[in-house]
PDB file of C-alpha atoms in Angstrom:
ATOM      1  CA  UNK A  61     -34.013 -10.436  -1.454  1.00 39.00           C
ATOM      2  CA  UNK A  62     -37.649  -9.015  -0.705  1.00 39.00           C
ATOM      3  CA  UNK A  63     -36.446  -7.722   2.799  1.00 45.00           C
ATOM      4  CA  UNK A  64     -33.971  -5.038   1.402  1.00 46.00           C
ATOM      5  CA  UNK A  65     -35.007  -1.923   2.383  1.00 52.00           C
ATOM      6  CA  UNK A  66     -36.551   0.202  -0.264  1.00 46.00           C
ATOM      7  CA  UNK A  67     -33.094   2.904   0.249  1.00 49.00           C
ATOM      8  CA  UNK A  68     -31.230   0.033  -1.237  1.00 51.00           C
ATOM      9  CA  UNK A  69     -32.383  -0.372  -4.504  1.00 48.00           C
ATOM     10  CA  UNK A  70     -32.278   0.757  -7.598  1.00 46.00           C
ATOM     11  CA  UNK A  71     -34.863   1.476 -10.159  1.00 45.00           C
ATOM     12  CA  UNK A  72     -34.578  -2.376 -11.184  1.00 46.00           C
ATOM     13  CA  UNK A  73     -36.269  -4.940  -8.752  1.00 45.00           C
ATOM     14  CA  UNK A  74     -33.122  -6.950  -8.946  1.00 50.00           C
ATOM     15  CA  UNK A  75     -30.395  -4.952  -8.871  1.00 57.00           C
ATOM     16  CA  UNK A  76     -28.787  -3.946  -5.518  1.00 62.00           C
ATOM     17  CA  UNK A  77     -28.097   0.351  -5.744  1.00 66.00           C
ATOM     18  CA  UNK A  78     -24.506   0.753  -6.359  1.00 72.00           C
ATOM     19  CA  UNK A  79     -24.779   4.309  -5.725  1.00 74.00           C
ATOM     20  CA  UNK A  80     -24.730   3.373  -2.002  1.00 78.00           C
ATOM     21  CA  UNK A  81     -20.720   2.322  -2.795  1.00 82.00           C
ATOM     22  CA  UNK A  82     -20.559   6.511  -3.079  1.00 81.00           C
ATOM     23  CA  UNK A  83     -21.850   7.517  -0.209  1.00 85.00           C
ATOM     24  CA  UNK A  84     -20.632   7.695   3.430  1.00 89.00           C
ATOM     25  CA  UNK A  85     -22.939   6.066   5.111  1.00 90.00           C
ATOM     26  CA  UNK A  86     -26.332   3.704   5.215  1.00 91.00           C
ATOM     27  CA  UNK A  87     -29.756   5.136   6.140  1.00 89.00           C
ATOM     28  CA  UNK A  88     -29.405   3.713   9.428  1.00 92.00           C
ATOM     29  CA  UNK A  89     -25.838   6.253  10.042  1.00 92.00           C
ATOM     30  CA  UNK A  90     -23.417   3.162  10.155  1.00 93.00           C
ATOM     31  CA  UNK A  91     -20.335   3.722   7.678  1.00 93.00           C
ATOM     32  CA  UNK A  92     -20.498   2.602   3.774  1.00 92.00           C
ATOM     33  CA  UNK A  93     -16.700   1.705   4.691  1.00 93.00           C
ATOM     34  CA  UNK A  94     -17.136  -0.374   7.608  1.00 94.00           C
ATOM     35  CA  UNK A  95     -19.901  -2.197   6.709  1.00 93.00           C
ATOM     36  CA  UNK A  96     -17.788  -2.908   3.394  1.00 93.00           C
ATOM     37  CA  UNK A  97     -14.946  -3.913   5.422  1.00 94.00           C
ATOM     38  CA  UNK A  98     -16.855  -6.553   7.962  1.00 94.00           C
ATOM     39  CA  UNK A  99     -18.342  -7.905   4.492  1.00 93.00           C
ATOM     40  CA  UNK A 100     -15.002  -8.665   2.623  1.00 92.00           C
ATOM     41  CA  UNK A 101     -13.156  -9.743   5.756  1.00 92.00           C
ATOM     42  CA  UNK A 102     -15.558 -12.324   6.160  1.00 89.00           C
ATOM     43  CA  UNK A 103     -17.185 -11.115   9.200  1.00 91.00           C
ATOM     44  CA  UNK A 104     -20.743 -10.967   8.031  1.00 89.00           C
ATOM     45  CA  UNK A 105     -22.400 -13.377   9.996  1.00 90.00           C
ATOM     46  CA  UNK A 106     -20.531 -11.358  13.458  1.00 92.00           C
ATOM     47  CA  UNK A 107     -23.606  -8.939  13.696  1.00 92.00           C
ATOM     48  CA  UNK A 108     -23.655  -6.506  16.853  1.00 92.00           C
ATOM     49  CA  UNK A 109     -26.176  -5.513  18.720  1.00 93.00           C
ATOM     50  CA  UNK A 110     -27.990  -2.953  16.057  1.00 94.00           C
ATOM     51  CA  UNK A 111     -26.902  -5.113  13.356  1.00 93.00           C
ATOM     52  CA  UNK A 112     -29.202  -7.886  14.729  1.00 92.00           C
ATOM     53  CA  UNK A 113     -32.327  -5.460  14.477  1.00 93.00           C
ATOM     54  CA  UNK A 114     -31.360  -3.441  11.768  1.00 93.00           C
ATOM     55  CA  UNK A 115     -32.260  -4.315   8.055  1.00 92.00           C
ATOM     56  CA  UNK A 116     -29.997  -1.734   6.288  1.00 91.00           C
ATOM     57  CA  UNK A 117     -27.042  -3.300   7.933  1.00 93.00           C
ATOM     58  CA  UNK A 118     -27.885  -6.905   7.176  1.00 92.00           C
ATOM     59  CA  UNK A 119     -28.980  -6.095   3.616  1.00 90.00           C
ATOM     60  CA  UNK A 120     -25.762  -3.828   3.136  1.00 90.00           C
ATOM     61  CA  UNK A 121     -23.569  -7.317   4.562  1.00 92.00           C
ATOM     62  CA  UNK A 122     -25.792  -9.530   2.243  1.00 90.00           C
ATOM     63  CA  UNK A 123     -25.058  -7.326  -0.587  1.00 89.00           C
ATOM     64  CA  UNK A 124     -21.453  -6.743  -0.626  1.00 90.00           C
ATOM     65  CA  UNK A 125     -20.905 -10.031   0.608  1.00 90.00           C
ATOM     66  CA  UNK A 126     -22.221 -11.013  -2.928  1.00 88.00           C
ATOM     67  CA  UNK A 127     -20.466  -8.347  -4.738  1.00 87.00           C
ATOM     68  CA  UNK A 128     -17.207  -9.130  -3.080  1.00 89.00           C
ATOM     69  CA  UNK A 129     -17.373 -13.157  -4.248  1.00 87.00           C
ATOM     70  CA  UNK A 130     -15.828 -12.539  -7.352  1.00 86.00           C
ATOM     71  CA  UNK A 131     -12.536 -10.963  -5.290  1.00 87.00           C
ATOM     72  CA  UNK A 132     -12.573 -14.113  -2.986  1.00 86.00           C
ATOM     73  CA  UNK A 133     -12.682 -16.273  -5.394  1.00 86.00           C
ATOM     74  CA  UNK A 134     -10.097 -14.546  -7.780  1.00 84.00           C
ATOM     75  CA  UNK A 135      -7.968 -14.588  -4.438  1.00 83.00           C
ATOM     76  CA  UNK A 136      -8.106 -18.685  -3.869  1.00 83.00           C
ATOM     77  CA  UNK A 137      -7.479 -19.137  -7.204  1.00 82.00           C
ATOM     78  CA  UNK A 138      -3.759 -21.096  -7.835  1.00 82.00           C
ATOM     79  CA  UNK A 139      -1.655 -19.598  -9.354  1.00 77.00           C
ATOM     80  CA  UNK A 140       0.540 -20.911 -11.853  1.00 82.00           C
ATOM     81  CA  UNK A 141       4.285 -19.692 -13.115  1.00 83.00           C
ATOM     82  CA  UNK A 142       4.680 -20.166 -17.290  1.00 85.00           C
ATOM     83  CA  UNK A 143       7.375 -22.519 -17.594  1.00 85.00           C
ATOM     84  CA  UNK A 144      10.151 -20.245 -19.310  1.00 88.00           C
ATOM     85  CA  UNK A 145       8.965 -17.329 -16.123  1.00 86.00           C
ATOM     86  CA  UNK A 146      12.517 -17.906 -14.111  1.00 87.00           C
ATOM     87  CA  UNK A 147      13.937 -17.672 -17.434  1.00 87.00           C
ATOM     88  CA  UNK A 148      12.737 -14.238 -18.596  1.00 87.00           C
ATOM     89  CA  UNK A 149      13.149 -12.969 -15.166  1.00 84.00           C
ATOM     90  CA  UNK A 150      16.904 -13.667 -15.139  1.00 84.00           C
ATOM     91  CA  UNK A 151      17.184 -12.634 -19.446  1.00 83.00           C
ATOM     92  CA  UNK A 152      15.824  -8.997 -17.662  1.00 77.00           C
ATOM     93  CA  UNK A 153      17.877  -8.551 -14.861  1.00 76.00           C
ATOM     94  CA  UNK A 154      21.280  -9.921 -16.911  1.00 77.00           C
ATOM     95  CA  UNK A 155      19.946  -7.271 -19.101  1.00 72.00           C
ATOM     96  CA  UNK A 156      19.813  -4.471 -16.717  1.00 67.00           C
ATOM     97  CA  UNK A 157      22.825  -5.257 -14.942  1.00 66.00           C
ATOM     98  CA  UNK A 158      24.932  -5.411 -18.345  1.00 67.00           C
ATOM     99  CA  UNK A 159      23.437  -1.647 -19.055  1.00 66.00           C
ATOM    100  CA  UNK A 160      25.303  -0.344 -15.814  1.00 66.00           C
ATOM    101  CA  UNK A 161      25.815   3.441 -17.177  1.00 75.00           C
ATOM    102  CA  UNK A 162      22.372   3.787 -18.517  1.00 81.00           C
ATOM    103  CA  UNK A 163      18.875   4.001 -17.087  1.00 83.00           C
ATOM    104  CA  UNK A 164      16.583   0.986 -17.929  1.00 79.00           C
ATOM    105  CA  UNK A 165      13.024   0.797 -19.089  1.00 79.00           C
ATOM    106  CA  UNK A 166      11.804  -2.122 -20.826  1.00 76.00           C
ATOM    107  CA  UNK A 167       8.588  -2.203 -22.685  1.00 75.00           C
ATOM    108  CA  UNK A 168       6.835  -4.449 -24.841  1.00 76.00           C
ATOM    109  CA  UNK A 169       7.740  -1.925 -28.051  1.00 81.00           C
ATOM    110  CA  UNK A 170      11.335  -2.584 -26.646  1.00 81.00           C
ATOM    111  CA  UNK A 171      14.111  -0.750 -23.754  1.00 80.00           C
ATOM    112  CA  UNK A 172      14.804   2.627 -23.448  1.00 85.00           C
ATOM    113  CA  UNK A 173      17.897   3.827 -22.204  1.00 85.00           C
ATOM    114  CA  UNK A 174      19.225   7.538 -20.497  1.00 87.00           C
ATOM    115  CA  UNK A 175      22.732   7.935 -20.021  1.00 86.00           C
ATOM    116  CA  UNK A 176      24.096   8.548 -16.302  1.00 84.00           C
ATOM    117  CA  UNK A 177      25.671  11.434 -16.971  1.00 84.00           C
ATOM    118  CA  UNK A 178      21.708  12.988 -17.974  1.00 88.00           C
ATOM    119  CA  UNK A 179      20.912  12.079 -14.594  1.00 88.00           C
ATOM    120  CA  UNK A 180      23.579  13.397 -12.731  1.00 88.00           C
ATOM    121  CA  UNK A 181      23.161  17.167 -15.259  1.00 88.00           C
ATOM    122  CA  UNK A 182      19.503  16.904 -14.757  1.00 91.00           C
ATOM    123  CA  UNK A 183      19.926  16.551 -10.699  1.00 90.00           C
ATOM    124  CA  UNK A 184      22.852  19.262 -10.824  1.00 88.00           C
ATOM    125  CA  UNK A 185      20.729  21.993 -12.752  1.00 91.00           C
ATOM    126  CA  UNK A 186      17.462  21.129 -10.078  1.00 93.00           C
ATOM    127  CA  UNK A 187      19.669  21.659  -7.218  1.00 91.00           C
ATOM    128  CA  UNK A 188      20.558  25.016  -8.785  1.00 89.00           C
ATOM    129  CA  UNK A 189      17.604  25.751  -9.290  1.00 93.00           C
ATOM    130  CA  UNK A 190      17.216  26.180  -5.407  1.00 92.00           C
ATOM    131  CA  UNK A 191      17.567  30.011  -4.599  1.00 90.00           C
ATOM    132  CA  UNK A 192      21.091  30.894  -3.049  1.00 84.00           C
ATOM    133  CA  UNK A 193      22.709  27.164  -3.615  1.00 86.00           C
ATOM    134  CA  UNK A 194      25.423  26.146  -5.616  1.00 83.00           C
ATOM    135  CA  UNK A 195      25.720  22.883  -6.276  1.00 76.00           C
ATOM    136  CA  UNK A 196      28.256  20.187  -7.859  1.00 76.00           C
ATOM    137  CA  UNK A 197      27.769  16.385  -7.925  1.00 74.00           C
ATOM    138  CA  UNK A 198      30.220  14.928  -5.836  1.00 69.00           C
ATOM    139  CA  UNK A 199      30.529  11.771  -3.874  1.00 53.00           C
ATOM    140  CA  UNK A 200      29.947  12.500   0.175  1.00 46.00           C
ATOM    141  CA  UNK A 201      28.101  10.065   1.840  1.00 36.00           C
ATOM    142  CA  UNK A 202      27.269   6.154   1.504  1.00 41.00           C
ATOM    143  CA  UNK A 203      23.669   5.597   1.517  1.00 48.00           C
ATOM    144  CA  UNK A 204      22.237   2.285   1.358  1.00 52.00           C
ATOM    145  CA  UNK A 205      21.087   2.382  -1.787  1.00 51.00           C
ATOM    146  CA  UNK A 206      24.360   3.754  -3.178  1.00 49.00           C
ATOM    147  CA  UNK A 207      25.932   0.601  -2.015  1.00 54.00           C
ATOM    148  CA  UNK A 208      23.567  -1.839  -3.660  1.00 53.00           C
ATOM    149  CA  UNK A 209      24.187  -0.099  -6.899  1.00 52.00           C
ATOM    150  CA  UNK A 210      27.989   0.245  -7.303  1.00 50.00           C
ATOM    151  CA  UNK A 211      27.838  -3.729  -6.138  1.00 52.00           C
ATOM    152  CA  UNK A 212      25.209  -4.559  -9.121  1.00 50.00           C
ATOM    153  CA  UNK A 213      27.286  -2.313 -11.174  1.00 47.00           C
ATOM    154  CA  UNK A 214      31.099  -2.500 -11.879  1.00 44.00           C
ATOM    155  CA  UNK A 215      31.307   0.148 -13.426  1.00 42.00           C
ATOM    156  CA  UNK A 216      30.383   2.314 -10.217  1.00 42.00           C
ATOM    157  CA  UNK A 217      33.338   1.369  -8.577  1.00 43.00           C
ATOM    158  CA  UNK A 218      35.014   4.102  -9.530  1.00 44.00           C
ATOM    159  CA  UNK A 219      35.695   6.696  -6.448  1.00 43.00           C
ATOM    160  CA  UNK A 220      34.917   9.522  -7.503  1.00 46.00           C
ATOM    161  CA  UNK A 221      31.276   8.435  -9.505  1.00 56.00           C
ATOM    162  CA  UNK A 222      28.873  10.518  -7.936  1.00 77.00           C
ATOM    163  CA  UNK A 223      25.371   9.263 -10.107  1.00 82.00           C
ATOM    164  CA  UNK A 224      24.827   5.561  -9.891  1.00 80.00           C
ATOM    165  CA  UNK A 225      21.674   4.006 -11.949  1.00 81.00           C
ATOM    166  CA  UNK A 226      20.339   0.422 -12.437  1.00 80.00           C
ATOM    167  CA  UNK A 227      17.209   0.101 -14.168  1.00 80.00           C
ATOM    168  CA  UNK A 228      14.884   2.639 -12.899  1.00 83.00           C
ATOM    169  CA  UNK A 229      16.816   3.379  -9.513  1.00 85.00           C
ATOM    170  CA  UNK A 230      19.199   6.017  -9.387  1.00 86.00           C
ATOM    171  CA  UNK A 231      21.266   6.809  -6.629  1.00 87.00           C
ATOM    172  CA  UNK A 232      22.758  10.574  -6.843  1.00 88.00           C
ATOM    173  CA  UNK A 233      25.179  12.521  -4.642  1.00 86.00           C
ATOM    174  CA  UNK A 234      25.299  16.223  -4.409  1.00 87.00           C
ATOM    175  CA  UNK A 235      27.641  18.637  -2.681  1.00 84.00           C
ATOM    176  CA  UNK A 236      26.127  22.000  -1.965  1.00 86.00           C
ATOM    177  CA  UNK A 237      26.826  25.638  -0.403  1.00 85.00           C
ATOM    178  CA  UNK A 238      24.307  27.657   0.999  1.00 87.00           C
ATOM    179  CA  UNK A 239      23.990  31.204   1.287  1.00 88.00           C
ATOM    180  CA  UNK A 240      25.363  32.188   5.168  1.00 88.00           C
ATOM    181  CA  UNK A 241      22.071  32.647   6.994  1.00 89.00           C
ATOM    182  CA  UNK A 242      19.301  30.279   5.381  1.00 90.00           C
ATOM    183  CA  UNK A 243      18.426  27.791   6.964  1.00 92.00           C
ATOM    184  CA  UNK A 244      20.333  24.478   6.334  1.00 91.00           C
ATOM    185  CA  UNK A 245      17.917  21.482   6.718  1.00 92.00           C
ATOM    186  CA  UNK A 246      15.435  23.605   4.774  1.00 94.00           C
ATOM    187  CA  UNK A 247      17.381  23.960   2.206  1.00 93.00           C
ATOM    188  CA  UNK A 248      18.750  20.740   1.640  1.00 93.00           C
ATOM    189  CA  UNK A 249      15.369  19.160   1.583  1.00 94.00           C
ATOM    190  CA  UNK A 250      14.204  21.762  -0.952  1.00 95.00           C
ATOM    191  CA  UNK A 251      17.409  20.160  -3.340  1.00 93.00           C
ATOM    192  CA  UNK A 252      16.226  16.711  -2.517  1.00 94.00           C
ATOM    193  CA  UNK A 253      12.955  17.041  -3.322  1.00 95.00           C
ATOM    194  CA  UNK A 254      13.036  19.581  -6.643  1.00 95.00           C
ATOM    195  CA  UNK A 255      15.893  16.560  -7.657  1.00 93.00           C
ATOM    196  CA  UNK A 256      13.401  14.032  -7.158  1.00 93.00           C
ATOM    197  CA  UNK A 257      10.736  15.467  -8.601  1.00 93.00           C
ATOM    198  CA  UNK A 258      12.843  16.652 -11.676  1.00 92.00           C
ATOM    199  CA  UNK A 259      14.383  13.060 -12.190  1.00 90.00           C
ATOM    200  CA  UNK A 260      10.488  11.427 -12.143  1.00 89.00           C
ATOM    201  CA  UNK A 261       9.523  14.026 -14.688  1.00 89.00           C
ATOM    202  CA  UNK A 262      12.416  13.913 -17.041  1.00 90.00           C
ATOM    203  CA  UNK A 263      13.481  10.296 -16.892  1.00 86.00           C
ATOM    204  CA  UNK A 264      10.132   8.481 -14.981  1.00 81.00           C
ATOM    205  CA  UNK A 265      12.331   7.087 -12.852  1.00 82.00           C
ATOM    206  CA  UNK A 266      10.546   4.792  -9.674  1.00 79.00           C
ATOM    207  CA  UNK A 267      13.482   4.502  -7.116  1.00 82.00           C
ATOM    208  CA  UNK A 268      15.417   7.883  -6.439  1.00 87.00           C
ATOM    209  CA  UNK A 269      18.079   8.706  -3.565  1.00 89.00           C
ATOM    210  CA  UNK A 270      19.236  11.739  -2.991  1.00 91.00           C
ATOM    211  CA  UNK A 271      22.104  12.433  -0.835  1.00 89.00           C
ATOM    212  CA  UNK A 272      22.986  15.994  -0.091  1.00 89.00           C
ATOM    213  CA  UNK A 273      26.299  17.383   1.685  1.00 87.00           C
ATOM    214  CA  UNK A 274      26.601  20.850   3.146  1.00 86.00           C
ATOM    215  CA  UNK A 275      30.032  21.469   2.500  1.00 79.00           C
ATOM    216  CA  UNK A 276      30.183  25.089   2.529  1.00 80.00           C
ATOM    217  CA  UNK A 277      28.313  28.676   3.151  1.00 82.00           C
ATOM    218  CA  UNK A 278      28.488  31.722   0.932  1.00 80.00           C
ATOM    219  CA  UNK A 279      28.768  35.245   2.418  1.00 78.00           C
ATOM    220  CA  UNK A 280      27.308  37.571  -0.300  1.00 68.00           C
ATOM    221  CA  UNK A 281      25.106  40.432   0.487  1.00 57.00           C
ATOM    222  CA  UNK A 282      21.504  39.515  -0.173  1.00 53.00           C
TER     223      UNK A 282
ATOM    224  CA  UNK B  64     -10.683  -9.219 -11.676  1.00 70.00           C
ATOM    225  CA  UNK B  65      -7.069  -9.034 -12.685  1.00 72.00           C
ATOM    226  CA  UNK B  66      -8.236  -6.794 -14.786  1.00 77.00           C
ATOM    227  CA  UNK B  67     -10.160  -4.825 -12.400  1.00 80.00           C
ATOM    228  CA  UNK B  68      -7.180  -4.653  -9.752  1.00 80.00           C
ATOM    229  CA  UNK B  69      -4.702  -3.881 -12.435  1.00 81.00           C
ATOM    230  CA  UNK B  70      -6.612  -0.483 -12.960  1.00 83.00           C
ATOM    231  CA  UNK B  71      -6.530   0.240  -9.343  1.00 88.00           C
ATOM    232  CA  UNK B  72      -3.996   2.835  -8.056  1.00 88.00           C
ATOM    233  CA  UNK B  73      -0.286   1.949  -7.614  1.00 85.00           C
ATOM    234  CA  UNK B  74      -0.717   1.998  -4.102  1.00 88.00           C
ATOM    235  CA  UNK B  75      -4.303   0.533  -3.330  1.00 91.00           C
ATOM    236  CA  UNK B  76      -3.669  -1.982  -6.239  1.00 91.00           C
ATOM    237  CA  UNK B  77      -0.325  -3.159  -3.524  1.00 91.00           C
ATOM    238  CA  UNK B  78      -2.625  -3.205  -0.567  1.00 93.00           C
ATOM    239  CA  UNK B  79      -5.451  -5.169  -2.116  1.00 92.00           C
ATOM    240  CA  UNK B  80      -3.436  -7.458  -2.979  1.00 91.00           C
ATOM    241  CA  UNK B  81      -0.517  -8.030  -0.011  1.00 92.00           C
ATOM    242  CA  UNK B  82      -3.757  -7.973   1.736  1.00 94.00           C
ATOM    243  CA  UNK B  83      -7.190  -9.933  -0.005  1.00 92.00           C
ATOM    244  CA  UNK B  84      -4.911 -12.129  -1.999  1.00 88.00           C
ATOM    245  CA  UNK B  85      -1.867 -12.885  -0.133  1.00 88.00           C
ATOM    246  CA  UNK B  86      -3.573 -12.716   3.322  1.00 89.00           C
ATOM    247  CA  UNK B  87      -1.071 -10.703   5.178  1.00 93.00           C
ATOM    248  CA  UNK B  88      -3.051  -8.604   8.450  1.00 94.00           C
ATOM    249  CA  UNK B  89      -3.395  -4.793   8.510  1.00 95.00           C
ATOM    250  CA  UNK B  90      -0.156  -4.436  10.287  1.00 94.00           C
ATOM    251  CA  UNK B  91       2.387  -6.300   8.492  1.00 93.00           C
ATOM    252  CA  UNK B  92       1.123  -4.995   4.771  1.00 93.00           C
ATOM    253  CA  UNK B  93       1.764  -1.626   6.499  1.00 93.00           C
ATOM    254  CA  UNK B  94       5.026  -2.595   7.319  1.00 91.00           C
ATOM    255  CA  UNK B  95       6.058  -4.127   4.302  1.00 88.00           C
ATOM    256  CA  UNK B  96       4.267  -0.594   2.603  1.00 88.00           C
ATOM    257  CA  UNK B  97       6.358   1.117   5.371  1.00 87.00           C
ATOM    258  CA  UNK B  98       3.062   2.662   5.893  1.00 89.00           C
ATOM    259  CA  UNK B  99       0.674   3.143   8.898  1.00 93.00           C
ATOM    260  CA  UNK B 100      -2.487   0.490   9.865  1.00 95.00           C
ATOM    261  CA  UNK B 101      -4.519   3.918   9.425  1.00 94.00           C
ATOM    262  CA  UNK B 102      -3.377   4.804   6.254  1.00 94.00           C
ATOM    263  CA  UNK B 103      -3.752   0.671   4.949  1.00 95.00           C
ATOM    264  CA  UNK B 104      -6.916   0.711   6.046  1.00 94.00           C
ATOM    265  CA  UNK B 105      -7.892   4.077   4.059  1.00 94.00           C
ATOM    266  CA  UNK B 106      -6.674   2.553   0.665  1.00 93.00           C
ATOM    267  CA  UNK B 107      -8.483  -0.711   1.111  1.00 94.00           C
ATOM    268  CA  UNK B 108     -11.456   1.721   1.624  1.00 93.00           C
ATOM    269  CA  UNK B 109     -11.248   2.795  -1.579  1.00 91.00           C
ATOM    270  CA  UNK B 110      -9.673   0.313  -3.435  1.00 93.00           C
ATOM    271  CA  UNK B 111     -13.456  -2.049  -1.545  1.00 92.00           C
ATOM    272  CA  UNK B 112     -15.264   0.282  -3.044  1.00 91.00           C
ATOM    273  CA  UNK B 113     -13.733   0.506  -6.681  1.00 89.00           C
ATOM    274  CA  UNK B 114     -13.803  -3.624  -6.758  1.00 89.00           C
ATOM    275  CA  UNK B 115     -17.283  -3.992  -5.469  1.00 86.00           C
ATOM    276  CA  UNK B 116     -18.315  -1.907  -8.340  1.00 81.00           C
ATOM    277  CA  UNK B 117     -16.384  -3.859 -11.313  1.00 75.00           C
ATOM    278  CA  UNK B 118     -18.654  -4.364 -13.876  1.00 62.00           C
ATOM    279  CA  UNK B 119     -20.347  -7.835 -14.286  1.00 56.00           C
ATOM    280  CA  UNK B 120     -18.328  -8.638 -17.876  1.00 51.00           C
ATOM    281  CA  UNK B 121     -14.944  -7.880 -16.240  1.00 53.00           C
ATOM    282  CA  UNK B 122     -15.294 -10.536 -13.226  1.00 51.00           C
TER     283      UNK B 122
END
């Protein structure tokens, strides 16, 4: 490694600088990144035309090349199931899908369940929360996700449920008026996304649909 | 290295893998992500440069 250029190393003789992984580019201008990237795709040996001259480039290549071995051979690796794995898979999701009005999180200190109805008050009081709306949860529209719940779940089969959950998806739907005037779309996206954000704060949930209906305006003065 | 990628980001942690381990090109682990080529390529940036740096006792 005598030919890497003096910008490349660190205060050992050894030791390629790693502080050249936090900057932008090499002394020569080309990028840290794409340098990086023709390395760990296994183009290293492709060198362009300044490449072939230029011994920052080849000594960057040679470099991450060899830090990047580790990755590509962690990557060929086999990989191998435990015997029971099929087993604990299917323990989890008969677990879930017996827990069909309750959220689902299962640790390794144990599972932690929310109750449906939390979700559906939490979602209710965010939506609210949103300046001139009144909201109620109701049932108005399918969405996709709606449907793969209430067929997980039989206990979402009922009409008129408007909160669906299955582990830590939940599929809401709110009805809302608006004040006369706002505007709509706005406004409806502003309950989706305070819901959203509400329901990953409160209950850390990882899969959340929100379906809002406009179903009515309010005439008040402002 | 598990070990290393496990500490990744959510979201560079699903592109390094869909991508250096399972193989998949640029485009389709952005359309499995139902993300953009741009945006795949800008995690893997970062998620190169976190991995290249893994200390020598983790790998």
């Amino acid at each position: 490694m005598t030919d890497v250029p003096a910008d490349h190393r660190s205060g050992d003789d050894d030791a390629f600088d790693l502080s050249l992984l936090s900057r932008e580019s090499l002394a020569c201008g080309r990028s840290v990144d794409d340098v990086l990237e023709q390395a760990t795709e296994g183009r290293g040996a492709e060198l362009d035309e300044h490449q072939s001259t230029c011994p920052h480039c080849q000594a960057a290549l040679r470099e991450f090349k060899a830090l990047w071995n580790p990755v590509t051979e962690y990557a060929e690796r086999p990989v191998t199931l435990p015997p029971d794995f099929a087993t604990r898979v299917m323990d989890r999701v008969h677990l879930l899908v017996r827990d069909v009005w309750y959220t689902m999180n299962v640790t390794d200190l144990g599972a932690v369940r929310v109750a449906a109805r939390i979700v559906g008050r939490i979602a209710r009081d965010a939506a609210r929360s949103v300046p001139g709306v009144r909201a109620v949860l109701g049932r108005t529209t399918h969405g996709r996700m709606v449907d793969l719940v209430e067929r997980a779940t039989r206990g979402h089969l009922h009409p008129h449920s408007a909160v669906g959950v299955l582990g830590q998806t939940a599929a809401v739907d709110l009805a809302i008026a608006v004040r006369y005037g706002d505007p709509v779309h706005e406004v409806a996206e502003e309950v989706q996304r305070r819901v959203n954000q509400r329901l990953r704060e409160a209950i850390t949930m990882q899969a959340i649909v929100v379906n809002v209906t406009v179903d009515d305006v309010i005439h008040h003065p402002r | 290295m598990s070990r290393a990628a496990s500490r990744l980001p959510p979201v560079q942690r699903v592109v390094v893998v869909l991508h250096h381990f399972e193989g998949l090109p640029y485009a389709e682990v952005a359309q499995v992500t139902h993300s953009t080529v741009a945006a795949v390529r800008s995690h893997l940036f970062r998620a190169r440069r976190t991995l290249a740096q893994t200390p020598q006792e983790w790998r």
